[in-house]
CSV table of C-alpha atoms in Angstrom, one decimal:
chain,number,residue,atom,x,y,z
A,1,UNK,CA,42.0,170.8,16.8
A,2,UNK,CA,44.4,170.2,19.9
A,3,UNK,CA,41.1,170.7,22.3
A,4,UNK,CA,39.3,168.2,20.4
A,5,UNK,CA,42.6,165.4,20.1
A,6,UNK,CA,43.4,166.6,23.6
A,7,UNK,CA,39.7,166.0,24.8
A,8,UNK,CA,39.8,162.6,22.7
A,9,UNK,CA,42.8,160.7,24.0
A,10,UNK,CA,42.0,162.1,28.0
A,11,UNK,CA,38.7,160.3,27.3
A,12,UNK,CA,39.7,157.3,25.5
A,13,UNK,CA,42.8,156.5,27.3
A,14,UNK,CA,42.1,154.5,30.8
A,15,UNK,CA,39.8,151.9,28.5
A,16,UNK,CA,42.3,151.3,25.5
A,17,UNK,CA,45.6,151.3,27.7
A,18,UNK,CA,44.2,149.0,30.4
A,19,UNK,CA,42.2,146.6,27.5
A,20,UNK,CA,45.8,146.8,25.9
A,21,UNK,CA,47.2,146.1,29.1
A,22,UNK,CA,44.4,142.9,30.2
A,23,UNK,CA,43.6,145.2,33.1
A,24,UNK,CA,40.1,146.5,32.3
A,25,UNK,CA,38.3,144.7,34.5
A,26,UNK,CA,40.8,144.9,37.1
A,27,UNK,CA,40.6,148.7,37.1
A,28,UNK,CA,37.7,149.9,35.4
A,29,UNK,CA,35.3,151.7,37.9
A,30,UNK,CA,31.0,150.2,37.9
A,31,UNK,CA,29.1,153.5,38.8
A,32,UNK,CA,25.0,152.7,37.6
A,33,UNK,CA,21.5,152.8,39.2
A,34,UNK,CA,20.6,149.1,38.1
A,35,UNK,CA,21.4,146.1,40.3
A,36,UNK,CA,21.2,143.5,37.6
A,37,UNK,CA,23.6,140.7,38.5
A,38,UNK,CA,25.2,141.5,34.8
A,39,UNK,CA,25.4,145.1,34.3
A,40,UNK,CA,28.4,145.1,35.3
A,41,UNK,CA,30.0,142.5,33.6
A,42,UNK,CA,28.6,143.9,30.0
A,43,UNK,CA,29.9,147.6,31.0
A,44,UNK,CA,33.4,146.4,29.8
A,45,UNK,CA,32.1,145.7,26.3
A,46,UNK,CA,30.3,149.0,26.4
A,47,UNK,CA,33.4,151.0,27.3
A,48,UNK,CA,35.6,149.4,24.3
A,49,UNK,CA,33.2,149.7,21.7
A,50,UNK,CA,31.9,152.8,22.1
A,51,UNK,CA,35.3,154.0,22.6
A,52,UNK,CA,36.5,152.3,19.5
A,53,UNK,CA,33.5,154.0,17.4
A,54,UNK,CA,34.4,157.5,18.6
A,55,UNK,CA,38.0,157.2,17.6
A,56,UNK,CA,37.8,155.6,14.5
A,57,UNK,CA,37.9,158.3,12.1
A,58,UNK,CA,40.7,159.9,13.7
A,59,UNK,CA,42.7,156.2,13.6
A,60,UNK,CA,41.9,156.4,10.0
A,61,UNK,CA,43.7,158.7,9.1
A,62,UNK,CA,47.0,157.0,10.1
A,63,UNK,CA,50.4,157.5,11.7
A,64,UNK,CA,52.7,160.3,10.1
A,65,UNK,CA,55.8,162.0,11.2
A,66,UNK,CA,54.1,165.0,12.9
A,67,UNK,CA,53.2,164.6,16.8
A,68,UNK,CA,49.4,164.3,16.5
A,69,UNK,CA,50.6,161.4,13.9
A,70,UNK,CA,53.0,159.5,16.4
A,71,UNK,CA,49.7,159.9,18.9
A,72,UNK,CA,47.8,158.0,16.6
A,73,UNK,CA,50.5,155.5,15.8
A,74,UNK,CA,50.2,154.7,19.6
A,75,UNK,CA,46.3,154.5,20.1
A,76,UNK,CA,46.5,152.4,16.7
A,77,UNK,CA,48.3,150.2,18.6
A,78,UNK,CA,46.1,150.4,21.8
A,79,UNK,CA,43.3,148.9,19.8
A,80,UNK,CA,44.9,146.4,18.2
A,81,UNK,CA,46.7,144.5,21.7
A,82,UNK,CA,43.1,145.8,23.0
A,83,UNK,CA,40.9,143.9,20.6
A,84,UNK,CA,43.3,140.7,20.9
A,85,UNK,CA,42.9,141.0,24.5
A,86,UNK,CA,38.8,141.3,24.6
A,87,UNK,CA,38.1,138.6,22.6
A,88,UNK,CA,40.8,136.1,23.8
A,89,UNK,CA,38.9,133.5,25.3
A,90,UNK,CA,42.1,132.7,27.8
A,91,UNK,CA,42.4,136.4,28.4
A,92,UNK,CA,41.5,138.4,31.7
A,93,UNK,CA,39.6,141.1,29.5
A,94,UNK,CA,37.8,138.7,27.5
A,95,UNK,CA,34.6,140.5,26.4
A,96,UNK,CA,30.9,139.3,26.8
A,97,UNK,CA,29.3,139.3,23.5
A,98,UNK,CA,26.5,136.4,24.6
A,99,UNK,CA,22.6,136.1,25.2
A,100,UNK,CA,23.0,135.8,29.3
A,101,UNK,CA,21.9,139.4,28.8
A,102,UNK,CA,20.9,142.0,25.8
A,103,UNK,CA,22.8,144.7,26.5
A,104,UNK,CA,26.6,143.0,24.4
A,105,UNK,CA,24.4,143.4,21.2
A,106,UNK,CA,24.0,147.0,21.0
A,107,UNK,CA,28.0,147.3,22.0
A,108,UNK,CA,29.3,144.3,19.7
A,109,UNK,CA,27.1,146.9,16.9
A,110,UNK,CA,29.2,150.0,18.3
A,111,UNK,CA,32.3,148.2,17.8
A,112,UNK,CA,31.3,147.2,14.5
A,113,UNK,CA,30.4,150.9,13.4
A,114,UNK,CA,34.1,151.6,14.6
A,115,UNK,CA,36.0,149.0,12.7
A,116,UNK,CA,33.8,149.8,9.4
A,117,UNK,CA,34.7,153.7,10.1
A,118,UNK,CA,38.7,152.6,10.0
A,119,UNK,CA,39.5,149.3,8.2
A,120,UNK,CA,43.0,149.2,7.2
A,121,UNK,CA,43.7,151.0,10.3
A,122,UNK,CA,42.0,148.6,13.0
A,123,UNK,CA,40.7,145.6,10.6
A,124,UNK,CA,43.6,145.8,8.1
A,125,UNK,CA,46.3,145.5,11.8
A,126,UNK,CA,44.4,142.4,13.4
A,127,UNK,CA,46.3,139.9,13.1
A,128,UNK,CA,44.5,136.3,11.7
A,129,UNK,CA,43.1,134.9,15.2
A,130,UNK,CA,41.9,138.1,16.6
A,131,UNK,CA,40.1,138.7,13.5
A,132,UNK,CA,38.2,134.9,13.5
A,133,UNK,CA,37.6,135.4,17.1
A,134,UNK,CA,36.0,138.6,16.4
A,135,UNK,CA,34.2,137.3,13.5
A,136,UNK,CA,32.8,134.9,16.2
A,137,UNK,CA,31.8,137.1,19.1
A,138,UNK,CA,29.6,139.1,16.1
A,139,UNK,CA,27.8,135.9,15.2
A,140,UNK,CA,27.6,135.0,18.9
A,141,UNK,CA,25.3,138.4,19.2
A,142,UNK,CA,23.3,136.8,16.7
A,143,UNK,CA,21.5,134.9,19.8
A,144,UNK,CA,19.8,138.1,20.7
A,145,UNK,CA,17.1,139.2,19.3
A,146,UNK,CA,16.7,142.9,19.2
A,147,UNK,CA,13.4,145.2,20.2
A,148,UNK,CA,11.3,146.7,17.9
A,149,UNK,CA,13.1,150.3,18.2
A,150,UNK,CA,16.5,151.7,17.3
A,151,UNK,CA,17.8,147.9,18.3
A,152,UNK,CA,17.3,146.5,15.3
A,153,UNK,CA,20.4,148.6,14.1
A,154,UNK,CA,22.4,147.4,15.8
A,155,UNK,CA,21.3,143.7,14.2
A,156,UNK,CA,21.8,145.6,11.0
A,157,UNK,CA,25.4,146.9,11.0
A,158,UNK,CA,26.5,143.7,12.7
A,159,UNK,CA,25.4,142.2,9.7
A,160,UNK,CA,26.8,145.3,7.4
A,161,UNK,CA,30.4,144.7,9.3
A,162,UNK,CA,30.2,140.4,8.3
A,163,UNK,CA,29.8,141.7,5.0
A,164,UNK,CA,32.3,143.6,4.8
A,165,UNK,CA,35.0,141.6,6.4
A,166,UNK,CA,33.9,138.2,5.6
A,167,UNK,CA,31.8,138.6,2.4
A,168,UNK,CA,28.9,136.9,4.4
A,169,UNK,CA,25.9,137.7,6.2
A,170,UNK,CA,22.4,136.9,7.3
A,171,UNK,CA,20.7,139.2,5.4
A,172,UNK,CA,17.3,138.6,6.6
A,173,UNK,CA,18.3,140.2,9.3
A,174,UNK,CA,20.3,142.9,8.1
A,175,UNK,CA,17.4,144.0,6.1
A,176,UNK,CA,14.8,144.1,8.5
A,177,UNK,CA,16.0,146.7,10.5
A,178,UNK,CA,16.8,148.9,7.1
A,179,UNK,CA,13.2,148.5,5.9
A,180,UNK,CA,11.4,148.8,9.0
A,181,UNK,CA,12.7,152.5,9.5
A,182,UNK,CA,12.2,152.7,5.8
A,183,UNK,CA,9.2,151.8,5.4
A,184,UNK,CA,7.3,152.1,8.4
A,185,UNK,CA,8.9,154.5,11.1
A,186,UNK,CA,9.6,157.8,9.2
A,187,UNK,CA,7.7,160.4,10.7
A,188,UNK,CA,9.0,163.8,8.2
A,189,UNK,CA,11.5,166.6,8.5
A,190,UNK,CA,14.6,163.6,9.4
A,191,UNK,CA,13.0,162.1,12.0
A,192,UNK,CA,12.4,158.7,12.6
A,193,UNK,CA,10.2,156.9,15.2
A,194,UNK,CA,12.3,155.4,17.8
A,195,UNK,CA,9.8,152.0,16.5
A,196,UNK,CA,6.8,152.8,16.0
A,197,UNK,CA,6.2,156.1,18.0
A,198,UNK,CA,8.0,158.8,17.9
A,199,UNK,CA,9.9,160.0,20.9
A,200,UNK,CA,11.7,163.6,21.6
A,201,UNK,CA,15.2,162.4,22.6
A,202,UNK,CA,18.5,161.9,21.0
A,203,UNK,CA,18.5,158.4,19.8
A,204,UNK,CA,17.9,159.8,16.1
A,205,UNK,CA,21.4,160.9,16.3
A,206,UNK,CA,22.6,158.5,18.4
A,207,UNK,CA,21.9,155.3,16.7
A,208,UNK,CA,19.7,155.8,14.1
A,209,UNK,CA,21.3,157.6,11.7
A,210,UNK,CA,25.0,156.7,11.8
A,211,UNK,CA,23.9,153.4,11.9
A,212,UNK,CA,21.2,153.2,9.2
A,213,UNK,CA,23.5,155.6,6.9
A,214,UNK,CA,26.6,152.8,7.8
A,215,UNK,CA,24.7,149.7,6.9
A,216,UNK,CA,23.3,151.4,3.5
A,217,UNK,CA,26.9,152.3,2.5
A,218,UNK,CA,27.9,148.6,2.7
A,219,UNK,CA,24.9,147.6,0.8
A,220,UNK,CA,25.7,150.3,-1.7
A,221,UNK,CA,29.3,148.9,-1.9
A,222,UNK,CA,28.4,145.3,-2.6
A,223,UNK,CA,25.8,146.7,-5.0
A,224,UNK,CA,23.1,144.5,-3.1
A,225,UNK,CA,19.4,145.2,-3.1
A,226,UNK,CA,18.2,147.5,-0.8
A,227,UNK,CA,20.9,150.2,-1.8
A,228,UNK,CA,18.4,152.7,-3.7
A,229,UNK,CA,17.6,153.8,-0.6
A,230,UNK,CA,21.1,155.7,0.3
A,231,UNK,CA,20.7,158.9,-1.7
A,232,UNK,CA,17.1,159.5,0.4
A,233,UNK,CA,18.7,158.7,3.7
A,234,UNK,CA,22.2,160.3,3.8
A,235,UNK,CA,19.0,163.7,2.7
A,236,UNK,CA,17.1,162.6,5.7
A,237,UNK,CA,20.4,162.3,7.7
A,238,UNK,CA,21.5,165.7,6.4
A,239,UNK,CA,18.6,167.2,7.7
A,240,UNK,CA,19.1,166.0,11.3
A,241,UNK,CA,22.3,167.4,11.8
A,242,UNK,CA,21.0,170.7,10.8
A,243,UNK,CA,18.7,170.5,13.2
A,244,UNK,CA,21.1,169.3,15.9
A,245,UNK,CA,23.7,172.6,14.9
A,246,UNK,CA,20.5,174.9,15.2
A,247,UNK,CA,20.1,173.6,19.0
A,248,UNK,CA,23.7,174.5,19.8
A,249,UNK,CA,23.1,177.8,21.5
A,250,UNK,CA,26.0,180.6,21.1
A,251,UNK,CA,27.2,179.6,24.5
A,252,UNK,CA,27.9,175.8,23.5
A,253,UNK,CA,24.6,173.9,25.7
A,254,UNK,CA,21.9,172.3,24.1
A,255,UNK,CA,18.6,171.1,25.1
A,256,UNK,CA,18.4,168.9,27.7
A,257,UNK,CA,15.7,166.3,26.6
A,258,UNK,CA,14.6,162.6,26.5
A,259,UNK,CA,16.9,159.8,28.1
A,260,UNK,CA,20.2,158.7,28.2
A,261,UNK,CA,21.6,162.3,28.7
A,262,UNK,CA,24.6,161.1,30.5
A,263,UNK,CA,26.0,160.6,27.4
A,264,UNK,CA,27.0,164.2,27.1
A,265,UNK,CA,27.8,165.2,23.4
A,266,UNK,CA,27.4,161.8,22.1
A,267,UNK,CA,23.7,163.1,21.9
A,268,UNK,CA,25.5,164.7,18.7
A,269,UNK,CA,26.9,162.0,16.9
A,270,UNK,CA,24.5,162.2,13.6
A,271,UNK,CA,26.3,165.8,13.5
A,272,UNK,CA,29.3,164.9,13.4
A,273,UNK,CA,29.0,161.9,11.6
A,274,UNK,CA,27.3,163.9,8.5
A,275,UNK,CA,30.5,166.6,8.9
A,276,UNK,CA,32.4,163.2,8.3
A,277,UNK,CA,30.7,161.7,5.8
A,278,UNK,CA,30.1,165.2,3.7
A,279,UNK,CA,26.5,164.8,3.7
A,280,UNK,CA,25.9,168.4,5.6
A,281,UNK,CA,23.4,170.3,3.5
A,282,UNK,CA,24.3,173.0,1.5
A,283,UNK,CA,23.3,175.7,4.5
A,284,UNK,CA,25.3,174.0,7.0
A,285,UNK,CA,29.2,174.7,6.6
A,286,UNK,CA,32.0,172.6,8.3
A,287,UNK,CA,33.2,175.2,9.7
A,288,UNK,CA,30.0,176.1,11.6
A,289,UNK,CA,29.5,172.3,12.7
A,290,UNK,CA,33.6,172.4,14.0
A,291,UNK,CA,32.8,175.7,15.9
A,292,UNK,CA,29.4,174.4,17.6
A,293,UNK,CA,30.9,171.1,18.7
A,294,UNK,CA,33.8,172.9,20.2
A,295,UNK,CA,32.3,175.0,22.3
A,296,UNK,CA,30.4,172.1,23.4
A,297,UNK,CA,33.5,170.5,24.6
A,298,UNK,CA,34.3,173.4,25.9
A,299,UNK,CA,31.0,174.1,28.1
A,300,UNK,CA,29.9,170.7,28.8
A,301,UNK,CA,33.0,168.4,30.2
A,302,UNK,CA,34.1,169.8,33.8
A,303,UNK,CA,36.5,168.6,36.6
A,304,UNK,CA,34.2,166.1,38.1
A,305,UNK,CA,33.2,164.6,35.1
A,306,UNK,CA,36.2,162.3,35.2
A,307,UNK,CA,37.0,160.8,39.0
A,308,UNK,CA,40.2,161.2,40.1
A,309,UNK,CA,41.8,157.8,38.0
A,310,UNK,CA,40.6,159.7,34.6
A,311,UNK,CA,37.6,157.5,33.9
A,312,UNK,CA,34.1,159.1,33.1
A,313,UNK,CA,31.8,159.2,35.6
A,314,UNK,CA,27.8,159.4,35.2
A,315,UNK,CA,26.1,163.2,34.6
A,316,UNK,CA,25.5,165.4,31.8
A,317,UNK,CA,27.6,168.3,32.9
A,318,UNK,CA,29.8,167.1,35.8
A,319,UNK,CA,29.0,164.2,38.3
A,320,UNK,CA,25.4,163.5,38.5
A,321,UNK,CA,24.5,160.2,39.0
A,322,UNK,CA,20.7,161.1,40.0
A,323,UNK,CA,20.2,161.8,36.2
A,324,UNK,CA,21.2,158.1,34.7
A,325,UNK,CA,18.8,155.9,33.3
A,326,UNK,CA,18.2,152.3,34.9
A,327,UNK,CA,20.6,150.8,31.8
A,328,UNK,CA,23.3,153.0,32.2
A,329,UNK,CA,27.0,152.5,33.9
A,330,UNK,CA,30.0,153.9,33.7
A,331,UNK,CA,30.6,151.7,30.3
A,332,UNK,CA,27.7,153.7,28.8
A,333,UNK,CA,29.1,157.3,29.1
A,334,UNK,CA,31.6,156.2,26.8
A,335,UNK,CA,29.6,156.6,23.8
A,336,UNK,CA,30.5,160.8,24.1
A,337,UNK,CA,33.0,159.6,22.1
């Protein structure tokens, strides 16, 4: 457990203290392949929210009186001055959730994920502004309009997080993305087309099933249409994450396959998420999940993949910036989280 919190907070820390701070964009480094005028500018948002939606769980669970307690106390409260900072129109670190480019949608959905995984802990401490400026940047998101893949999550559980905090949504588009991968892009054995064809990467675990699982909880909770389909999903998400334990070899690697493989062992998130959510099936243990994922810690993070200010660079085991995809920054890696 100390690797993993110890792992965690090394990670996390240079984009929550310096968003606490209103120095992210002062100090956060732009490492990325593309040249787009605005990749850099949407890294920021990419950074906090997937940052936010790796440590959620952990925030969850609340300050205490022991010393891994008082460490959450803190990063509590390095969200909290960090969200009132990124969407603080006036402030240095104000966040770009708008249409000039796609890429704030997918990281206003990560950030939703986040606050829906901890809400009396990050939602439940925002004080009354933050949280109507927040509310804002969402609907802002609403300008873009997803592809016909995994994206139309992230529509989805921007929608789910509305619902949830507001009691209001657009469910048209909520439920578009839900049925489209129910109804349409299931291809057997917990795997989903990534749209309409099926590709051999990660984004199953990724996206797809955290988010799809996420966004069918809230439906479940406000008992809205839709629903029914929760038992047959959180099966199908199951399912992955056995799958995903099975690839963990005995010496913590995994196959290297498909894109976005610069974001290390985020490229396990459905695994974890199903460990979370107690949805592993009845031949996969916790214990066996906790094991795996720590000697993927273990194996995969090495010196160089931090620089020398702590912040993430781009490479699957160390610095290789060769290996990122066109989309990707230093924002992006964040989503190892």
């Amino acid at each position: 457990r100390r690797l993993w919190v110890e792992t965690m907070t090394k990670i996390a820390a240079p984009v929550l203290e310096n968003l606490a701070a209103g120095t992210l964009k002062k100090n956060m480094p732009f490492e990325s392949p593309s040249v787009e005028p605005l990749r850099k500018e949407v890294s920021y948002l990419e950074a906090v929210g997937r940052t936010i939606c790796g440590i959620a769980p952990w925030l969850e669970l609340g300050p205490d009186e022991t010393e891994e307690g008082r460490l959450r106390a803190h990063y509590i409260d390095l969200v909290v001055k960090g969200l009132k900072n990124g969407v603080n129109p006036q402030s240095p670190d104000h966040l770009m959730f708008d249409n000039r480019h796609a890429q704030p949608l997918v990281d206003a959905a990560f950030l939703a994920e986040g606050i829906l995984r901890a809400p009396p802990q990050i939602w439940g401490r925002l004080d009354k502004k933050t949280r109507e400026r927040l509310v804002n940047e969402w609907k802002t998101s609403r300008g873009i309009k997803p592809y016909e893949s995994n994206w139309l999550l992230f529509a989805s559980i921007i929608e789910a997080a509305l619902l949830e905090f507001t009691g209001e949504c657009n469910m048209e588009r909520m439920m578009y993305g839900v049925n489209r991968f129910r109804n349409d892009w299931y291809k057997g054995d917990g795997w989903y087309g990534d749209g309409a064809d099926f590709h051999l990467d990660y984004y199953n675990s990724l996206v797809i099933h955290p988010m799809l699982t996420e966004t069918l909880q809230v439906l479940e909770k406000h008992h809205l249409a839709g629903a029914d389909f929760l038992p047959t999903q959180q099966q199908r998400h199951g399912r992955q994450a056995a799958q995903l334990e099975r690839m963990i070899s005995p010496e913590g690697t995994y196959p290297v396959t498909g894109r976005s493989i610069t974001y290390r062992f985020g490229s396990l998130h459905a695994l974890a998420d199903a460990a979370l959510m107690h949805i592993l099936p009845a031949n996969v243990s916790p214990a066996q999940v906790r094991c795996a994922l720590t000697a993927v810690i273990r194996r995969q993070l090495t010196e160089d993949s931090f620089d020398r200010d702590g912040w993430l660079t781009l490479g699957f085991c160390g610095h290789q910036p060769s290996i990122a995809d066109h989309y990707v920054s230093t924002g992006s890696a964040y989503l190892c989280t």
